[in-house]
Amino acid sequence: MVKDVSRNQKVGSAAFNKTTVYKRRQRHNQPPRDSKTSTVKMAQYAPTLNPPKTLIPKLPNPNPSFSSISTFRTPKPKSKNFSTISMSVTAGQNQQQHQKPPSLDVLINSARKEEVIGAIKNSSSHCLSETNLHLTVPGLKSKTRGKVRDVYDSGDYLVMVTTDRQSAFDRILASIPFKGQVLNETSLWWFDKTQHIISNAVVSAPDENVTIAKKCSVFPVEFVVRGFVTGSTDTSLWTVYNNGVRNYCGNALPDGLAKSQKLPANILTPTTKAADHDVPVTPDEIVERGLMTQAEYDEVSRKALSLFEYGQRVALEHGLILVDTKYEFGKGQDGSILLIDEVHTPDSSRYWIAHTYEERFKNGLEPENVDKEPIHDRISRNVARALSSLT
């Protein structure tokens, strides 16, 4: 997988010819990647992401029979890595939603869990924290560094490297082994599974941490969909609700809601993509400010709610509650609206353990999280404790 290229090591393309890459992948039971499966030539340079003597095996695959996820193709990218998993929601599966969700112990294979934890511990010093591919890979014109992703311009396409960086409250805190791989492959899986709702910008995935996507004219609005009253950031629904707000982003909220309570219906709370932080905005303001036309907003809002509803159904089948998430959209060169960025990842979404939610909510306890909310909560508690000590 992609590894740290910030260590003062030179990454020369001559050292990573196809024979070398093929032999290295053989050692780690990974199939050689055929550059022909990618629609862009950038894919063949992906091996240069691995500096000499620092190649670390990717996060163990629970089913070695799955082929490489790099077999995404255009115009309809397919992730063969998960081709044997069917996530279609049938009428019978819909009925199962009213039954008690499976417990976490049933969902997690203990042997698999120990294997993953061992791999993470052994790779703690090999996080992908920084990349500088524009200095070594031909054709990459520039680099944009986000909180988690490094995005490179290759002309008609964007090369997006999902790093292991962990952020909270718009600050980068640390790096977590394999986090980038988990985020990238989670998004790829969801991109593939949601094509019946909306097309996406994915072209190819030549590496576990890399996605090559079509360039789009990005709408400067993040579409946040929420199913529960929760959160700890300034723009979270619980924060504003607890401060007395009863109309948020055009949504009328009833009195008497408690933290972590399910909303009567899913709501859309869009924010503008500001430089330093997100700013809540109403649908009318989006149109009035020229951020989107009314027709564009209507179409995207419908797609966002449909994506979230589908994501909730799929998550519940696997013992999770998709609490809220954010989506980003853009217009392709042909004018079509595409889903971009990431989908239903632990970074862009809140997930709770389903089978303990009701009991914990009734007892006034926080739900069990499978996302980065515990980091937010801990920072908030530490800040509150520090401020109280000053008074």
PDB file of C-alpha atoms in Angstrom, residues 157-290:
ATOM      1  CA  TYR A 157      -8.206  14.029 -13.677  1.00  0.00           C
ATOM      2  CA  LEU A 158      -7.485  14.390  -9.980  1.00  0.00           C
ATOM      3  CA  VAL A 159      -5.245  11.951  -8.124  1.00  0.00           C
ATOM      4  CA  MET A 160      -6.490  11.803  -4.535  1.00  0.00           C
ATOM      5  CA  VAL A 161      -4.266  10.223  -1.891  1.00  0.00           C
ATOM      6  CA  THR A 162      -6.060   9.486   1.374  1.00  0.00           C
ATOM      7  CA  THR A 163      -3.442   9.720   4.103  1.00  0.00           C
ATOM      8  CA  ASP A 164      -3.457   8.387   7.664  1.00  0.00           C
ATOM      9  CA  ARG A 165      -3.809  11.880   9.127  1.00  0.00           C
ATOM     10  CA  GLN A 166      -6.413  12.272  11.869  1.00  0.00           C
ATOM     11  CA  SER A 167      -8.150  15.620  12.245  1.00  0.00           C
ATOM     12  CA  ALA A 168     -10.667  17.061  14.679  1.00  0.00           C
ATOM     13  CA  PHE A 169     -12.120  20.557  14.972  1.00  0.00           C
ATOM     14  CA  ASP A 170     -10.354  21.454  11.705  1.00  0.00           C
ATOM     15  CA  ARG A 171      -6.933  20.608  13.165  1.00  0.00           C
ATOM     16  CA  ILE A 172      -4.589  17.730  12.309  1.00  0.00           C
ATOM     17  CA  LEU A 173      -3.801  15.813  15.500  1.00  0.00           C
ATOM     18  CA  ALA A 174      -1.844  12.675  14.579  1.00  0.00           C
ATOM     19  CA  SER A 175      -1.663   9.757  12.143  1.00  0.00           C
ATOM     20  CA  ILE A 176      -3.251   6.314  12.510  1.00  0.00           C
ATOM     21  CA  PRO A 177      -1.894   3.252  10.645  1.00  0.00           C
ATOM     22  CA  PHE A 178      -4.114   2.099   7.758  1.00  0.00           C
ATOM     23  CA  LYS A 179      -6.677   4.847   8.383  1.00  0.00           C
ATOM     24  CA  GLY A 180      -6.254   6.167   4.855  1.00  0.00           C
ATOM     25  CA  GLN A 181      -6.708   2.728   3.341  1.00  0.00           C
ATOM     26  CA  VAL A 182      -9.877   2.148   5.360  1.00  0.00           C
ATOM     27  CA  LEU A 183     -11.346   5.505   4.322  1.00  0.00           C
ATOM     28  CA  ASN A 184     -10.453   5.106   0.662  1.00  0.00           C
ATOM     29  CA  GLU A 185     -11.701   1.548   0.268  1.00  0.00           C
ATOM     30  CA  THR A 186     -14.852   2.286   2.268  1.00  0.00           C
ATOM     31  CA  SER A 187     -15.653   5.131  -0.112  1.00  0.00           C
ATOM     32  CA  LEU A 188     -14.942   2.987  -3.159  1.00  0.00           C
ATOM     33  CA  TRP A 189     -17.304   0.310  -1.865  1.00  0.00           C
ATOM     34  CA  TRP A 190     -20.101   2.815  -1.291  1.00  0.00           C
ATOM     35  CA  PHE A 191     -19.484   4.590  -4.609  1.00  0.00           C
ATOM     36  CA  ASP A 192     -20.007   1.255  -6.319  1.00  0.00           C
ATOM     37  CA  LYS A 193     -23.116   0.366  -4.317  1.00  0.00           C
ATOM     38  CA  THR A 194     -24.863   3.718  -4.802  1.00  0.00           C
ATOM     39  CA  GLN A 195     -24.614   4.009  -8.576  1.00  0.00           C
ATOM     40  CA  HIS A 196     -28.308   3.182  -8.838  1.00  0.00           C
ATOM     41  CA  ILE A 197     -28.978   6.466  -7.027  1.00  0.00           C
ATOM     42  CA  ILE A 198     -26.404   8.756  -8.631  1.00  0.00           C
ATOM     43  CA  SER A 199     -23.312   8.502 -10.822  1.00  0.00           C
ATOM     44  CA  ASN A 200     -19.933   9.359  -9.320  1.00  0.00           C
ATOM     45  CA  ALA A 201     -16.591  10.771 -10.405  1.00  0.00           C
ATOM     46  CA  VAL A 202     -14.467   7.660  -9.709  1.00  0.00           C
ATOM     47  CA  VAL A 203     -12.322   6.523 -12.632  1.00  0.00           C
ATOM     48  CA  SER A 204      -9.745   4.183 -11.124  1.00  0.00           C
ATOM     49  CA  ALA A 205      -8.209   3.011  -7.847  1.00  0.00           C
ATOM     50  CA  PRO A 206      -4.593   1.971  -8.556  1.00  0.00           C
ATOM     51  CA  ASP A 207      -3.633   1.709  -4.891  1.00  0.00           C
ATOM     52  CA  GLU A 208      -5.340   1.089  -1.557  1.00  0.00           C
ATOM     53  CA  ASN A 209      -4.876   4.765  -0.643  1.00  0.00           C
ATOM     54  CA  VAL A 210      -5.396   6.309  -4.075  1.00  0.00           C
ATOM     55  CA  THR A 211      -8.439   7.201  -6.146  1.00  0.00           C
ATOM     56  CA  ILE A 212      -8.289   8.803  -9.574  1.00  0.00           C
ATOM     57  CA  ALA A 213     -11.383  10.858 -10.315  1.00  0.00           C
ATOM     58  CA  LYS A 214     -12.844  13.009 -13.045  1.00  0.00           C
ATOM     59  CA  LYS A 215     -12.413  16.718 -12.629  1.00  0.00           C
ATOM     60  CA  CYS A 216     -15.662  18.406 -11.704  1.00  0.00           C
ATOM     61  CA  SER A 217     -16.985  21.870 -11.091  1.00  0.00           C
ATOM     62  CA  VAL A 218     -17.637  21.407  -7.382  1.00  0.00           C
ATOM     63  CA  PHE A 219     -20.691  22.955  -5.765  1.00  0.00           C
ATOM     64  CA  PRO A 220     -19.428  25.086  -2.831  1.00  0.00           C
ATOM     65  CA  VAL A 221     -21.948  23.439  -0.519  1.00  0.00           C
ATOM     66  CA  GLU A 222     -21.661  20.382   1.715  1.00  0.00           C
ATOM     67  CA  PHE A 223     -24.908  18.461   2.034  1.00  0.00           C
ATOM     68  CA  VAL A 224     -25.140  17.253   5.625  1.00  0.00           C
ATOM     69  CA  VAL A 225     -27.974  14.801   6.281  1.00  0.00           C
ATOM     70  CA  ARG A 226     -28.975  14.027   9.870  1.00  0.00           C
ATOM     71  CA  GLY A 227     -31.200  11.407  11.430  1.00  0.00           C
ATOM     72  CA  PHE A 228     -30.525  12.150  15.113  1.00  0.00           C
ATOM     73  CA  VAL A 229     -29.980  15.121  17.435  1.00  0.00           C
ATOM     74  CA  THR A 230     -26.345  14.758  18.417  1.00  0.00           C
ATOM     75  CA  GLY A 231     -22.818  16.090  18.013  1.00  0.00           C
ATOM     76  CA  SER A 232     -20.318  18.262  19.862  1.00  0.00           C
ATOM     77  CA  THR A 233     -18.999  20.746  17.277  1.00  0.00           C
ATOM     78  CA  ASP A 234     -20.268  24.305  16.879  1.00  0.00           C
ATOM     79  CA  THR A 235     -22.370  23.343  13.852  1.00  0.00           C
ATOM     80  CA  SER A 236     -23.678  20.049  15.240  1.00  0.00           C
ATOM     81  CA  LEU A 237     -27.429  19.744  15.596  1.00  0.00           C
ATOM     82  CA  TRP A 238     -27.342  19.081  19.342  1.00  0.00           C
ATOM     83  CA  THR A 239     -25.161  22.130  20.006  1.00  0.00           C
ATOM     84  CA  VAL A 240     -27.478  24.550  18.227  1.00  0.00           C
ATOM     85  CA  TYR A 241     -30.618  22.823  19.519  1.00  0.00           C
ATOM     86  CA  ASN A 242     -29.370  22.914  23.106  1.00  0.00           C
ATOM     87  CA  ASN A 243     -28.749  26.647  22.647  1.00  0.00           C
ATOM     88  CA  GLY A 244     -32.427  27.178  21.864  1.00  0.00           C
ATOM     89  CA  VAL A 245     -32.444  27.134  18.057  1.00  0.00           C
ATOM     90  CA  ARG A 246     -35.668  25.652  16.704  1.00  0.00           C
ATOM     91  CA  ASN A 247     -35.245  26.416  13.015  1.00  0.00           C
ATOM     92  CA  TYR A 248     -31.944  25.193  11.626  1.00  0.00           C
ATOM     93  CA  CYS A 249     -31.041  25.469   7.942  1.00  0.00           C
ATOM     94  CA  GLY A 250     -34.722  25.781   7.088  1.00  0.00           C
ATOM     95  CA  ASN A 251     -35.809  22.819   9.242  1.00  0.00           C
ATOM     96  CA  ALA A 252     -38.387  23.355  12.004  1.00  0.00           C
ATOM     97  CA  LEU A 253     -37.380  21.373  15.092  1.00  0.00           C
ATOM     98  CA  PRO A 254     -39.858  20.342  17.812  1.00  0.00           C
ATOM     99  CA  ASP A 255     -39.337  21.105  21.487  1.00  0.00           C
ATOM    100  CA  GLY A 256     -38.416  18.434  23.987  1.00  0.00           C
ATOM    101  CA  LEU A 257     -35.753  16.527  22.059  1.00  0.00           C
ATOM    102  CA  ALA A 258     -32.928  14.936  24.043  1.00  0.00           C
ATOM    103  CA  LYS A 259     -29.355  14.406  22.948  1.00  0.00           C
ATOM    104  CA  SER A 260     -28.940  11.335  20.711  1.00  0.00           C
ATOM    105  CA  GLN A 261     -32.699  11.129  20.085  1.00  0.00           C
ATOM    106  CA  LYS A 262     -33.926  10.058  16.666  1.00  0.00           C
ATOM    107  CA  LEU A 263     -35.554  12.807  14.611  1.00  0.00           C
ATOM    108  CA  PRO A 264     -39.117  12.369  13.330  1.00  0.00           C
ATOM    109  CA  ALA A 265     -37.620  12.373   9.815  1.00  0.00           C
ATOM    110  CA  ASN A 266     -34.181  12.783   8.266  1.00  0.00           C
ATOM    111  CA  ILE A 267     -33.288  16.413   7.610  1.00  0.00           C
ATOM    112  CA  LEU A 268     -30.845  18.222   5.350  1.00  0.00           C
ATOM    113  CA  THR A 269     -28.604  20.877   6.948  1.00  0.00           C
ATOM    114  CA  PRO A 270     -26.310  22.244   4.217  1.00  0.00           C
ATOM    115  CA  THR A 271     -23.177  24.241   4.949  1.00  0.00           C
ATOM    116  CA  THR A 272     -20.994  26.405   2.763  1.00  0.00           C
ATOM    117  CA  LYS A 273     -17.414  25.269   2.175  1.00  0.00           C
ATOM    118  CA  ALA A 274     -15.648  28.100   3.972  1.00  0.00           C
ATOM    119  CA  ALA A 275     -11.855  28.241   4.188  1.00  0.00           C
ATOM    120  CA  ASP A 276     -11.493  27.651   7.927  1.00  0.00           C
ATOM    121  CA  HIS A 277     -14.842  26.221   8.986  1.00  0.00           C
ATOM    122  CA  ASP A 278     -18.270  25.268   7.683  1.00  0.00           C
ATOM    123  CA  VAL A 279     -21.105  27.799   7.865  1.00  0.00           C
ATOM    124  CA  PRO A 280     -24.735  26.590   8.055  1.00  0.00           C
ATOM    125  CA  VAL A 281     -26.937  27.929   5.277  1.00  0.00           C
ATOM    126  CA  THR A 282     -30.591  27.637   4.259  1.00  0.00           C
ATOM    127  CA  PRO A 283     -31.752  26.372   0.847  1.00  0.00           C
ATOM    128  CA  ASP A 284     -33.046  29.853  -0.023  1.00  0.00           C
ATOM    129  CA  GLU A 285     -29.675  31.418   0.813  1.00  0.00           C
ATOM    130  CA  ILE A 286     -27.890  28.884  -1.398  1.00  0.00           C
ATOM    131  CA  VAL A 287     -29.966  29.937  -4.401  1.00  0.00           C
ATOM    132  CA  GLU A 288     -29.996  33.659  -3.584  1.00  0.00           C
ATOM    133  CA  ARG A 289     -26.198  33.743  -3.283  1.00  0.00           C
ATOM    134  CA  GLY A 290     -25.770  31.963  -6.599  1.00  0.00           C
TER     135      GLY A 290
END
